[in-house]
Amino acid sequence: MMFTVLFQGIRKWMGGIFVLLVSCSPVATGQQERPNIIFIMADDLNDFVRFTDTYKMARTPNLDRLAAQSSVFVNAHSNAPVCAPSRASLFTGIYPHRSGKYGFTNWRKNEVLSNSKTIMEQLRDHGYTTAGVGKLMHSPWKPAWDEYGLKQDYTPIAFDGTKKVGHPSVPEPFRNLGPLDATFAPLSDVPIVEPRGDASGHEGWYSFPYQRTFRYVNEDDRDLLPDEKTADWAMQKLVQWNGDVDFKGPFFLGVGFIRPHTPLVVPDRFFDMFPISGIELPHLLDGDESDCYFEENHLPGESKGRKHYKALMASFDNDELALKTYLQAYLASIAFMDEQVGRIIGKLNDTRFKDNTIVVFTSDHGYTLGEKGYLFKNNLWESATKVPLLIYDPNIGKRHTIEEAVSLIDLYPTFCEYSGAMADNRKNGKGKRTDGRSLVPLTHGKRTKDGYALTVVAGENQGHHFSLRTDQWRYILYGNGREELYDHAVDPWEEWNKAESGEYRTIREKLHKKLRGLIEAGGH
């Protein structure tokens, strides 16, 4: 098959900007001319990145420089705002409600997904060399790749000689929520933990995937953090390919960073960027949860996000200090992640691939940081579904802001259009065709005027919960039939639920009908 390259006349990379998504259409002169693709994912990253102008406290200089020459999607959303189902749907291109993959079971045990090609397999079948490193799919399957590097690693974490425990500097009762969810501390705050039972105890950080201590003396004498190792691996892979005169590509390189996922542990200098006294809280409204119905649909018991919020508030002298302390660690983790991205792009720019490589940057979902009395993900509000999404196309070379609603399900067909890998994604009759639509036309200014993002949260006993986000509206339909409706034209923080207002009846009924149709039809 022949392919036409879209990358003629590519602009020189300037100012150390990092790339986001390389673009190519299926009409060409030679397979070797197809674009390479670098796909970078953060974890639990909401839209607190500087280039979105949502929250100006964030510091993401590498992402900001990239955004200055990229297609910036300011209304992009996750299809399942929790790690495992989001990543499974993104990498297979199939909605959770079509595959039945809503939770944390291994996606390989899902009949639909296991019989459908991942994007890595699809690209490999079309001549791409594929390599991945870090946290990409929640249950990594190495055979999907030609090569897979380091596995996902959330540590370092405190250890008592027998098991991982909460960090002693984190106040109770928040510390009691568990070492993964409730650890936030500068790396220099080495945990000193009393031994448990007959164990010898361990005074320091511990790395669980590798069952060994994490060495820390000072910033210049320590082990590397998992995301630093991930960046190193990706950089070394670029150097290897660059030095191999017989390697012509194209390649697909997936890079998955853990931060800002908990535990929020990064070097001190990133914490120092955000003195607590100077932190401004995001827009919060007291009692904002009073007209929401998430909790009554989360039976049995209270949601994890509500428990986390209450525990954090109970652990500090006042609510403002509690939120600022947690937010400091979250912002520090974002800044740390941004630096790793910049390192990879810097290395890319030193290679012969720089003028024909795409980098896509996004996150698996957002994170709610106190809005509606909630501290976690896995809800259907803007804070948890919205993600940063950048596509750098060197053939365009300038910032292009796209306000149309899109979602992560659209990345699979986008990669396929760029690479020309347009064949059937099903391995056999048990698989299903991909959902979503290519974002390439949007990067060239072609609006559809009917953009939307469909998101699902798994229900307990009353059915699953769905959200439909359009350019202006968010409509939520819970499993028990309760509804929420937010008008982003006047209420960007989703503080006023208009679902029961007669004034909004027509639009609510219209969105309800569209949502039901999408669920039954499976999306686009």
Short mmCIF file of C-alpha atoms in Angstrom, two decimals:
data_model
loop_
_atom_site.label_atom_id
_atom_site.label_comp_id
_atom_site.label_asym_id
_atom_site.label_seq_id
_atom_site.Cartn_x
_atom_site.Cartn_y
_atom_site.Cartn_z
CA MET A 1 0.00 0.00 0.00
CA MET A 2 1.22 3.50 -0.78
CA PHE A 3 0.98 6.42 1.62
CA THR A 4 1.17 10.19 1.20
CA VAL A 5 3.25 12.05 3.75
CA LEU A 6 1.79 15.11 5.39
CA PHE A 7 5.07 16.20 6.83
CA GLN A 8 6.70 17.99 3.90
CA GLY A 9 8.02 21.40 4.80
CA ILE A 10 8.07 20.58 8.53
CA ARG A 11 9.10 23.49 10.65
CA LYS A 12 12.22 23.36 12.76
CA TRP A 13 11.61 22.53 16.38
CA MET A 14 12.18 25.69 18.42
CA GLY A 15 12.91 26.53 22.02
CA GLY A 16 13.01 22.94 23.23
CA ILE A 17 9.27 22.51 22.65
CA PHE A 18 8.15 18.93 22.87
CA VAL A 19 6.09 17.22 20.25
CA LEU A 20 2.65 15.73 20.71
CA LEU A 21 1.21 13.79 17.83
CA VAL A 22 2.72 13.21 14.43
CA SER A 23 0.41 13.39 11.48
CA CYS A 24 0.20 11.46 8.27
CA SER A 25 -2.58 10.52 5.84
CA PRO A 26 -2.88 7.23 4.00
CA VAL A 27 -1.69 8.17 0.47
CA ALA A 28 2.12 7.77 0.21
CA THR A 29 5.34 7.34 -1.54
CA GLY A 30 7.02 4.91 0.79
CA GLN A 31 6.40 3.11 4.03
CA GLN A 32 9.58 4.54 5.56
CA GLU A 33 8.14 8.04 5.19
CA ARG A 34 5.17 7.42 7.45
CA PRO A 35 5.39 9.34 10.72
CA ASN A 36 6.74 7.94 13.92
CA ILE A 37 4.41 8.34 16.87
CA ILE A 38 5.28 9.02 20.50
CA PHE A 39 2.33 8.70 22.84
CA ILE A 40 2.83 10.08 26.35
CA MET A 41 0.30 9.57 29.14
CA ALA A 42 0.19 11.00 32.64
CA ASP A 43 -1.92 9.42 35.38
CA ASP A 44 -4.69 11.19 37.33
CA LEU A 45 -3.83 14.51 35.68
CA ASN A 46 -6.78 16.90 35.57
CA ASP A 47 -6.73 20.14 33.58
CA PHE A 48 -4.45 21.87 36.11
CA VAL A 49 -1.86 22.51 33.42
CA ARG A 50 -0.90 26.08 32.67
CA PHE A 51 -1.80 26.14 28.99
CA THR A 52 -5.51 25.52 29.65
CA ASP A 53 -5.82 28.68 31.77
CA THR A 54 -8.03 26.72 34.15
CA TYR A 55 -5.77 27.05 37.17
CA LYS A 56 -2.78 29.36 36.97
CA MET A 57 -0.91 27.92 39.98
CA ALA A 58 0.31 24.98 37.90
CA ARG A 59 3.82 25.00 36.43
CA THR A 60 4.20 23.01 33.24
CA PRO A 61 6.78 24.86 31.12
CA ASN A 62 7.43 21.97 28.73
CA LEU A 63 3.76 21.44 28.05
CA ASP A 64 3.26 25.19 27.71
CA ARG A 65 5.93 25.48 25.04
CA LEU A 66 4.43 22.57 23.19
CA ALA A 67 0.95 24.06 23.38
CA ALA A 68 2.20 27.21 21.70
CA GLN A 69 2.59 25.23 18.46
CA SER A 70 -0.08 22.56 18.87
CA SER A 71 -3.71 21.70 18.43
CA VAL A 72 -4.97 22.14 21.99
CA PHE A 73 -8.20 20.33 22.84
CA VAL A 74 -9.74 22.28 25.72
CA ASN A 75 -12.85 20.10 25.95
CA ALA A 76 -11.36 16.57 25.99
CA HIS A 77 -12.65 13.88 28.33
CA SER A 78 -12.06 10.38 29.63
CA ASN A 79 -14.57 7.65 28.80
CA ALA A 80 -14.22 6.06 32.23
CA PRO A 81 -12.72 8.27 34.97
CA VAL A 82 -10.75 5.54 36.70
CA CYS A 83 -7.49 3.97 35.55
CA ALA A 84 -8.18 0.42 34.34
CA PRO A 85 -11.33 0.83 32.20
CA SER A 86 -10.14 4.16 30.81
CA ARG A 87 -6.88 2.72 29.54
CA ALA A 88 -8.53 -0.45 28.26
CA SER A 89 -11.00 1.56 26.17
CA LEU A 90 -8.34 3.99 24.93
CA PHE A 91 -5.92 1.33 23.73
CA THR A 92 -8.61 -0.88 22.15
CA GLY A 93 -10.85 1.92 20.88
CA ILE A 94 -13.96 0.28 22.35
CA TYR A 95 -16.32 1.94 24.83
CA PRO A 96 -16.59 0.31 28.29
CA HIS A 97 -20.34 -0.20 27.90
CA ARG A 98 -19.76 -2.08 24.65
CA SER A 99 -17.05 -4.34 26.03
CA GLY A 100 -18.42 -4.71 29.55
CA LYS A 101 -15.02 -3.68 30.95
CA TYR A 102 -15.97 -1.29 33.78
CA GLY A 103 -13.59 -2.19 36.59
CA PHE A 104 -10.16 -3.47 37.56
CA THR A 105 -10.28 -7.05 36.30
CA ASN A 106 -7.58 -7.86 33.77
CA TRP A 107 -8.72 -6.63 30.36
CA ARG A 108 -7.30 -9.81 28.81
CA LYS A 109 -10.07 -11.74 30.53
CA ASN A 110 -12.70 -9.68 28.71
CA GLU A 111 -13.91 -11.61 25.66
CA VAL A 112 -14.48 -8.54 23.49
CA LEU A 113 -11.18 -6.80 24.28
CA SER A 114 -9.02 -9.91 24.11
CA ASN A 115 -10.36 -10.58 20.62
CA SER A 116 -9.81 -7.03 19.39
CA LYS A 117 -6.46 -5.56 18.43
CA THR A 118 -4.88 -2.94 20.62
CA ILE A 119 -3.55 0.10 18.80
CA MET A 120 -0.04 -1.31 19.26
CA GLU A 121 -1.01 -4.52 17.48
CA GLN A 122 -2.84 -2.63 14.77
CA LEU A 123 0.17 -0.45 14.04
CA ARG A 124 2.58 -3.38 14.23
CA ASP A 125 0.49 -5.22 11.64
CA HIS A 126 0.98 -2.19 9.40
CA GLY A 127 4.75 -2.13 9.61
CA TYR A 128 5.39 -0.14 12.79
CA THR A 129 8.01 -1.11 15.36
CA THR A 130 6.31 -0.80 18.73
CA ALA A 131 7.86 -0.22 22.15
CA GLY A 132 6.27 0.72 25.46
CA VAL A 133 7.41 1.61 28.95
CA GLY A 134 5.79 2.50 32.27
CA LYS A 135 2.07 2.58 32.99
CA LEU A 136 0.09 2.36 29.77
CA MET A 137 -2.57 -0.32 30.05
CA HIS A 138 -3.45 -1.07 33.66
CA SER A 139 -2.70 -4.77 33.17
CA PRO A 140 0.22 -4.70 30.74
CA TRP A 141 0.39 -7.47 28.12
CA LYS A 142 3.88 -7.59 26.67
CA PRO A 143 3.00 -9.64 23.56
CA ALA A 144 1.05 -6.61 22.27
CA TRP A 145 4.41 -4.87 21.83
CA ASP A 146 7.62 -5.68 20.02
CA GLU A 147 9.37 -4.58 23.20
CA TYR A 148 8.18 -3.50 26.62
CA GLY A 149 10.38 -1.85 29.22
CA LEU A 150 9.84 -1.12 32.89
CA LYS A 151 6.50 -2.06 34.42
CA GLN A 152 4.28 0.35 36.31
CA ASP A 153 5.65 1.30 39.72
CA TYR A 154 3.86 3.69 42.11
CA THR A 155 6.57 3.72 44.80
CA PRO A 156 8.55 4.72 46.86
CA ILE A 157 6.41 4.04 49.87
CA ALA A 158 6.83 3.50 53.63
CA PHE A 159 7.45 -0.02 54.94
CA ASP A 160 7.33 -1.54 58.42
CA GLY A 161 9.38 -4.66 57.72
CA THR A 162 6.38 -6.74 56.72
CA LYS A 163 4.07 -4.60 54.64
CA LYS A 164 3.65 -1.13 53.19
CA VAL A 165 2.17 1.41 55.60
CA GLY A 166 1.09 5.02 55.75
CA HIS A 167 3.75 7.71 55.85
CA PRO A 168 4.29 8.92 59.43
CA SER A 169 4.28 12.59 58.36
CA VAL A 170 0.75 12.32 56.96
CA PRO A 171 -1.69 13.14 59.76
CA GLU A 172 -4.44 10.79 60.86
CA PRO A 173 -7.15 9.89 60.05
CA PHE A 174 -6.16 10.53 56.43
CA ARG A 175 -3.06 8.37 56.83
CA ASN A 176 -5.29 5.41 57.68
CA LEU A 177 -6.79 5.38 54.18
CA GLY A 178 -3.78 3.41 52.99
CA PRO A 179 -0.20 3.99 51.85
CA LEU A 180 -1.07 4.30 48.16
CA ASP A 181 -3.98 6.75 48.32
CA ALA A 182 -2.89 8.72 51.40
CA THR A 183 0.83 9.37 51.02
CA PHE A 184 2.11 12.82 50.13
CA ALA A 185 5.59 13.99 51.12
CA PRO A 186 8.83 15.43 49.72
CA LEU A 187 11.35 12.73 48.87
CA SER A 188 13.71 13.97 51.59
CA ASP A 189 11.08 13.13 54.24
CA VAL A 190 12.38 9.60 54.60
CA PRO A 191 9.81 7.60 56.61
CA ILE A 192 10.97 6.15 59.91
CA VAL A 193 8.48 3.40 60.74
CA GLU A 194 8.30 1.26 63.88
CA PRO A 195 8.75 -2.45 63.13
CA ARG A 196 5.64 -4.58 63.02
CA GLY A 197 5.52 -7.75 65.13
CA ASP A 198 8.73 -9.70 64.87
CA ALA A 199 9.84 -7.84 61.76
CA SER A 200 13.10 -6.00 61.80
CA GLY A 201 11.54 -2.80 60.56
CA HIS A 202 12.75 -0.55 57.79
CA GLU A 203 13.75 3.05 58.24
CA GLY A 204 13.31 4.47 54.80
CA TRP A 205 11.53 4.27 51.48
CA TYR A 206 10.75 0.96 49.86
CA SER A 207 10.12 -0.09 46.25
CA PHE A 208 7.48 -2.82 46.16
CA PRO A 209 7.50 -4.06 42.58
CA TYR A 210 11.21 -4.79 42.92
CA GLN A 211 11.13 -5.79 46.61
CA ARG A 212 14.02 -3.66 47.69
CA THR A 213 14.84 -0.52 49.61
CA PHE A 214 14.79 2.83 47.87
CA ARG A 215 18.06 4.57 48.65
CA TYR A 216 17.93 8.25 49.56
CA VAL A 217 20.79 10.26 51.06
CA ASN A 218 20.18 13.59 49.35
CA GLU A 219 19.03 14.90 45.98
CA ASP A 220 22.41 14.16 44.43
CA ASP A 221 22.79 10.73 46.02
CA ARG A 222 19.64 8.66 45.63
CA ASP A 223 17.88 6.05 43.52
CA LEU A 224 15.91 7.24 40.55
CA LEU A 225 12.15 7.52 40.86
CA PRO A 226 10.06 5.25 38.60
CA ASP A 227 9.07 8.07 36.23
CA GLU A 228 12.71 9.11 35.89
CA LYS A 229 13.58 5.53 34.94
CA THR A 230 10.70 5.47 32.48
CA ALA A 231 11.95 8.65 30.82
CA ASP A 232 15.50 7.24 30.71
CA TRP A 233 14.28 4.05 29.02
CA ALA A 234 12.34 5.98 26.39
CA MET A 235 15.34 8.25 25.74
CA GLN A 236 17.69 5.28 25.41
CA LYS A 237 15.30 3.67 22.94
CA LEU A 238 15.37 6.80 20.78
CA VAL A 239 19.17 6.84 20.93
CA GLN A 240 19.31 3.17 19.97
CA TRP A 241 17.03 3.59 16.97
CA ASN A 242 18.83 6.76 15.94
CA GLY A 243 22.20 5.02 15.96
CA ASP A 244 21.01 2.03 13.95
CA VAL A 245 21.59 3.05 10.31
CA ASP A 246 19.43 0.14 9.16
CA PHE A 247 16.46 1.24 11.27
CA LYS A 248 14.12 3.25 9.07
CA GLY A 249 10.97 3.12 11.17
CA PRO A 250 8.23 3.98 11.48
CA PHE A 251 7.90 3.44 15.24
CA PHE A 252 5.23 3.78 17.89
CA LEU A 253 6.66 4.57 21.33
CA GLY A 254 4.27 4.55 24.29
CA VAL A 255 5.42 6.23 27.51
CA GLY A 256 3.32 6.04 30.68
CA PHE A 257 4.14 8.24 33.68
CA ILE A 258 2.67 7.54 37.13
CA ARG A 259 2.59 11.06 38.55
CA PRO A 260 0.49 12.87 39.60
CA HIS A 261 -1.08 9.59 40.77
CA THR A 262 -0.60 8.91 44.48
CA PRO A 263 1.64 8.47 46.38
CA LEU A 264 2.52 12.11 45.77
CA VAL A 265 6.25 11.75 46.45
CA VAL A 266 8.71 13.76 44.34
CA PRO A 267 11.97 15.64 45.00
CA ASP A 268 11.86 18.62 47.35
CA ARG A 269 12.59 21.22 44.68
CA PHE A 270 9.16 20.60 43.15
CA PHE A 271 7.46 21.12 46.51
CA ASP A 272 9.52 24.30 46.91
CA MET A 273 7.87 25.70 43.79
CA PHE A 274 4.57 25.87 45.66
CA PRO A 275 4.87 27.34 49.18
CA ILE A 276 1.62 26.62 50.99
CA SER A 277 1.29 30.29 51.96
CA GLY A 278 1.16 31.23 48.28
CA ILE A 279 -1.25 28.57 47.04
CA GLU A 280 -4.62 29.76 45.81
CA LEU A 281 -7.40 27.21 46.03
CA PRO A 282 -9.37 26.39 42.88
CA HIS A 283 -12.95 27.55 42.61
CA LEU A 284 -14.89 25.83 45.41
CA LEU A 285 -18.47 26.37 46.57
CA ASP A 286 -19.56 25.36 50.07
CA GLY A 287 -22.40 22.85 49.95
CA ASP A 288 -21.97 22.31 46.21
CA GLU A 289 -22.85 18.63 46.63
CA SER A 290 -26.36 19.41 47.89
CA ASP A 291 -28.00 19.16 44.44
CA CYS A 292 -25.98 16.14 43.26
CA TYR A 293 -27.01 12.50 43.29
CA PHE A 294 -23.75 10.57 43.08
CA GLU A 295 -23.81 9.37 46.68
CA GLU A 296 -27.30 7.90 46.60
CA ASN A 297 -26.23 5.98 43.50
CA HIS A 298 -23.11 4.64 45.18
CA LEU A 299 -24.73 2.00 47.34
CA PRO A 300 -23.76 0.30 49.53
CA GLY A 301 -22.00 2.88 51.63
CA GLU A 302 -20.24 6.14 51.06
CA SER A 303 -18.10 6.75 47.97
CA LYS A 304 -14.33 6.61 48.19
CA GLY A 305 -14.05 10.24 47.14
CA ARG A 306 -16.37 11.42 49.91
CA LYS A 307 -14.50 9.34 52.50
CA HIS A 308 -11.18 10.76 51.35
CA TYR A 309 -12.43 14.33 51.52
CA LYS A 310 -13.85 13.95 55.03
CA ALA A 311 -10.70 12.24 56.28
CA LEU A 312 -8.47 14.97 54.86
CA MET A 313 -10.58 17.70 56.45
CA ALA A 314 -10.47 15.90 59.81
CA SER A 315 -6.68 15.65 59.68
CA PHE A 316 -5.89 19.38 59.73
CA ASP A 317 -6.81 22.36 61.86
CA ASN A 318 -8.89 23.88 59.09
CA ASP A 319 -10.24 22.93 55.69
CA GLU A 320 -8.20 25.51 53.78
CA LEU A 321 -4.91 24.24 55.19
CA ALA A 322 -5.94 20.65 54.43
CA LEU A 323 -6.68 21.37 50.79
CA LYS A 324 -3.61 23.55 50.29
CA THR A 325 -1.32 20.91 51.78
CA TYR A 326 -2.70 18.22 49.51
CA LEU A 327 -2.75 20.53 46.51
CA GLN A 328 0.91 21.42 47.07
CA ALA A 329 1.87 17.76 46.66
CA TYR A 330 -0.37 17.36 43.60
CA LEU A 331 1.08 20.43 41.89
CA ALA A 332 4.62 19.31 42.75
CA SER A 333 3.91 15.94 41.16
CA ILE A 334 2.60 17.61 37.99
CA ALA A 335 5.72 19.76 37.72
CA PHE A 336 7.91 16.67 38.19
CA MET A 337 6.02 14.79 35.46
CA ASP A 338 6.31 17.79 33.12
CA GLU A 339 10.08 17.75 33.52
CA GLN A 340 10.25 14.08 32.46
CA VAL A 341 8.23 14.86 29.35
CA GLY A 342 10.63 17.67 28.50
CA ARG A 343 13.60 15.32 28.81
CA ILE A 344 12.11 12.91 26.28
CA ILE A 345 11.30 15.65 23.80
CA GLY A 346 14.76 17.12 24.22
CA LYS A 347 16.26 13.76 23.30
CA LEU A 348 13.89 13.39 20.35
CA ASN A 349 15.09 16.72 19.02
CA ASP A 350 18.66 15.38 19.02
CA THR A 351 17.74 12.54 16.66
CA ARG A 352 17.10 12.18 12.94
CA PHE A 353 13.45 11.48 13.77
CA LYS A 354 12.55 14.95 15.00
CA ASP A 355 11.02 16.17 11.75
CA ASN A 356 8.78 13.15 11.28
CA THR A 357 7.58 12.20 14.75
CA ILE A 358 4.28 12.70 16.45
CA VAL A 359 3.87 12.96 20.16
CA VAL A 360 0.43 12.81 21.73
CA PHE A 361 0.12 13.92 25.33
CA THR A 362 -2.89 13.25 27.55
CA SER A 363 -4.03 11.63 30.81
CA ASP A 364 -6.30 8.69 31.55
CA HIS A 365 -8.75 10.93 33.44
CA GLY A 366 -8.90 13.94 35.72
CA TYR A 367 -9.08 14.26 39.50
CA THR A 368 -11.52 16.02 41.82
CA LEU A 369 -9.70 18.10 44.42
CA GLY A 370 -12.38 19.21 46.87
CA GLU A 371 -15.16 20.19 44.47
CA LYS A 372 -18.54 18.95 45.69
CA GLY A 373 -16.91 17.68 48.89
CA TYR A 374 -15.03 15.00 46.96
CA LEU A 375 -11.36 13.98 46.73
CA PHE A 376 -10.75 11.26 44.16
CA LYS A 377 -11.66 10.32 40.60
CA ASN A 378 -14.42 7.94 39.39
CA ASN A 379 -17.26 10.45 39.19
CA LEU A 380 -19.02 12.10 36.25
CA TRP A 381 -18.23 15.77 36.93
CA GLU A 382 -15.92 17.96 34.87
CA SER A 383 -13.05 17.74 37.36
CA ALA A 384 -12.80 13.96 36.97
CA THR A 385 -13.62 13.48 33.29
CA LYS A 386 -11.71 16.37 31.72
CA VAL A 387 -8.14 15.73 30.55
CA PRO A 388 -5.46 17.82 28.84
CA LEU A 389 -4.94 16.77 25.23
CA LEU A 390 -2.37 18.18 22.82
CA ILE A 391 -1.60 17.20 19.26
CA TYR A 392 1.52 18.68 17.76
CA ASP A 393 1.57 18.56 13.97
CA PRO A 394 4.79 20.07 12.59
CA ASN A 395 2.99 20.67 9.32
CA ILE A 396 0.78 23.21 11.12
CA GLY A 397 3.28 24.66 13.59
CA LYS A 398 1.07 27.07 15.51
CA ARG A 399 -1.42 26.98 18.36
CA HIS A 400 -4.93 26.00 17.38
CA THR A 401 -7.48 25.86 20.18
CA ILE A 402 -10.29 23.35 19.65
CA GLU A 403 -13.37 23.75 21.83
CA GLU A 404 -15.41 20.91 20.36
CA ALA A 405 -16.06 18.07 22.80
CA VAL A 406 -13.89 15.01 22.17
CA SER A 407 -12.80 12.01 24.21
CA LEU A 408 -10.01 9.48 24.56
CA ILE A 409 -11.96 6.93 22.49
CA ASP A 410 -11.08 9.14 19.51
CA LEU A 411 -7.35 8.49 19.77
CA TYR A 412 -7.42 4.98 18.25
CA PRO A 413 -8.95 6.14 14.93
CA THR A 414 -6.71 9.21 15.05
CA PHE A 415 -3.59 7.04 15.22
CA CYS A 416 -4.99 4.89 12.44
CA GLU A 417 -5.49 7.86 10.14
CA TYR A 418 -2.04 9.25 10.81
CA SER A 419 -0.39 5.87 10.15
CA GLY A 420 -2.68 4.54 7.43
CA ALA A 421 -3.54 1.50 9.59
CA MET A 422 -7.20 1.57 8.58
CA ALA A 423 -7.91 -2.18 8.42
CA ASP A 424 -10.41 -4.09 10.56
CA ASN A 425 -9.31 -4.11 14.21
CA ARG A 426 -11.08 -7.39 15.07
CA LYS A 427 -9.06 -10.56 15.54
CA ASN A 428 -12.14 -12.70 15.02
CA GLY A 429 -15.92 -12.63 15.33
CA LYS A 430 -15.77 -12.22 19.10
CA GLY A 431 -14.12 -8.82 18.81
CA LYS A 432 -15.89 -5.54 18.07
CA ARG A 433 -15.11 -2.65 15.76
CA THR A 434 -13.69 0.53 17.22
CA ASP A 435 -15.78 3.47 18.35
CA GLY A 436 -14.80 7.12 18.16
CA ARG A 437 -13.70 9.29 15.27
CA SER A 438 -10.40 10.62 14.01
CA LEU A 439 -9.35 14.00 15.39
CA VAL A 440 -7.21 14.79 12.36
CA PRO A 441 -9.92 16.89 10.63
CA LEU A 442 -10.30 19.01 13.78
CA THR A 443 -6.58 19.77 13.81
CA HIS A 444 -7.08 21.22 10.33
CA GLY A 445 -9.97 23.43 11.39
CA LYS A 446 -12.87 21.27 10.21
CA ARG A 447 -15.59 21.41 12.86
CA THR A 448 -18.41 18.90 12.98
CA LYS A 449 -20.61 21.07 15.26
CA ASP A 450 -21.85 17.90 16.92
CA GLY A 451 -18.96 16.93 19.14
CA TYR A 452 -19.55 15.04 22.36
CA ALA A 453 -17.86 12.92 24.98
CA LEU A 454 -19.53 9.87 26.48
CA THR A 455 -18.36 8.77 29.95
CA VAL A 456 -19.43 5.90 32.20
CA VAL A 457 -18.95 5.06 35.87
CA ALA A 458 -19.75 1.54 37.02
CA GLY A 459 -22.83 1.30 39.22
CA GLU A 460 -23.31 -0.90 42.23
CA ASN A 461 -26.87 -2.19 42.44
CA GLN A 462 -28.90 0.24 40.37
CA GLY A 463 -27.17 0.14 36.99
CA HIS A 464 -24.32 2.08 35.47
CA HIS A 465 -24.10 5.87 35.35
CA PHE A 466 -23.48 7.91 32.19
CA SER A 467 -22.50 11.44 31.28
CA LEU A 468 -22.84 13.23 27.95
CA ARG A 469 -20.60 16.29 27.50
CA THR A 470 -21.18 18.56 24.52
CA ASP A 471 -19.67 21.94 23.66
CA GLN A 472 -22.03 23.66 26.10
CA TRP A 473 -23.72 21.03 28.26
CA ARG A 474 -23.04 18.23 30.69
CA TYR A 475 -25.93 15.85 31.21
CA ILE A 476 -25.64 13.04 33.78
CA LEU A 477 -28.02 10.08 34.02
CA TYR A 478 -27.58 7.88 37.08
CA GLY A 479 -28.56 4.25 37.34
CA ASN A 480 -31.59 5.06 39.49
CA GLY A 481 -32.88 7.62 36.98
CA ARG A 482 -31.67 10.77 38.77
CA GLU A 483 -30.29 13.50 36.52
CA GLU A 484 -27.87 16.41 36.63
CA LEU A 485 -27.59 19.14 34.00
CA TYR A 486 -24.96 21.87 33.83
CA ASP A 487 -24.77 24.79 31.41
CA HIS A 488 -21.09 25.53 30.80
CA ALA A 489 -21.91 28.78 29.05
CA VAL A 490 -22.78 30.30 32.43
CA ASP A 491 -21.61 27.69 34.95
CA PRO A 492 -18.14 26.34 34.02
CA TRP A 493 -17.62 24.98 37.53
CA GLU A 494 -20.82 22.89 37.44
CA GLU A 495 -22.18 24.35 40.63
CA TRP A 496 -25.86 24.61 39.68
CA ASN A 497 -27.76 21.49 38.67
CA LYS A 498 -30.55 22.58 36.31
CA ALA A 499 -32.05 19.14 35.62
CA GLU A 500 -35.19 19.85 37.63
CA SER A 501 -35.70 23.36 36.28
CA GLY A 502 -38.64 23.78 33.93
CA GLU A 503 -36.68 26.36 32.02
CA TYR A 504 -34.23 23.64 30.93
CA ARG A 505 -36.74 20.88 30.26
CA THR A 506 -36.39 20.93 26.47
CA ILE A 507 -32.60 20.69 26.45
CA ARG A 508 -32.64 18.05 29.20
CA GLU A 509 -35.04 15.87 27.21
CA LYS A 510 -32.99 16.36 24.06
CA LEU A 511 -29.75 15.34 25.79
CA HIS A 512 -31.46 12.41 27.49
CA LYS A 513 -32.66 11.11 24.14
CA LYS A 514 -29.24 11.51 22.58
CA LEU A 515 -27.49 9.80 25.48
CA ARG A 516 -29.86 6.84 25.40
CA GLY A 517 -29.34 6.54 21.66
CA LEU A 518 -25.58 6.56 22.01
CA ILE A 519 -25.63 3.93 24.74
CA GLU A 520 -27.82 1.64 22.67
CA ALA A 521 -25.89 2.26 19.44
CA GLY A 522 -22.47 2.11 21.07
CA GLY A 523 -21.34 5.66 20.34
CA HIS A 524 -20.26 7.14 17.01
#
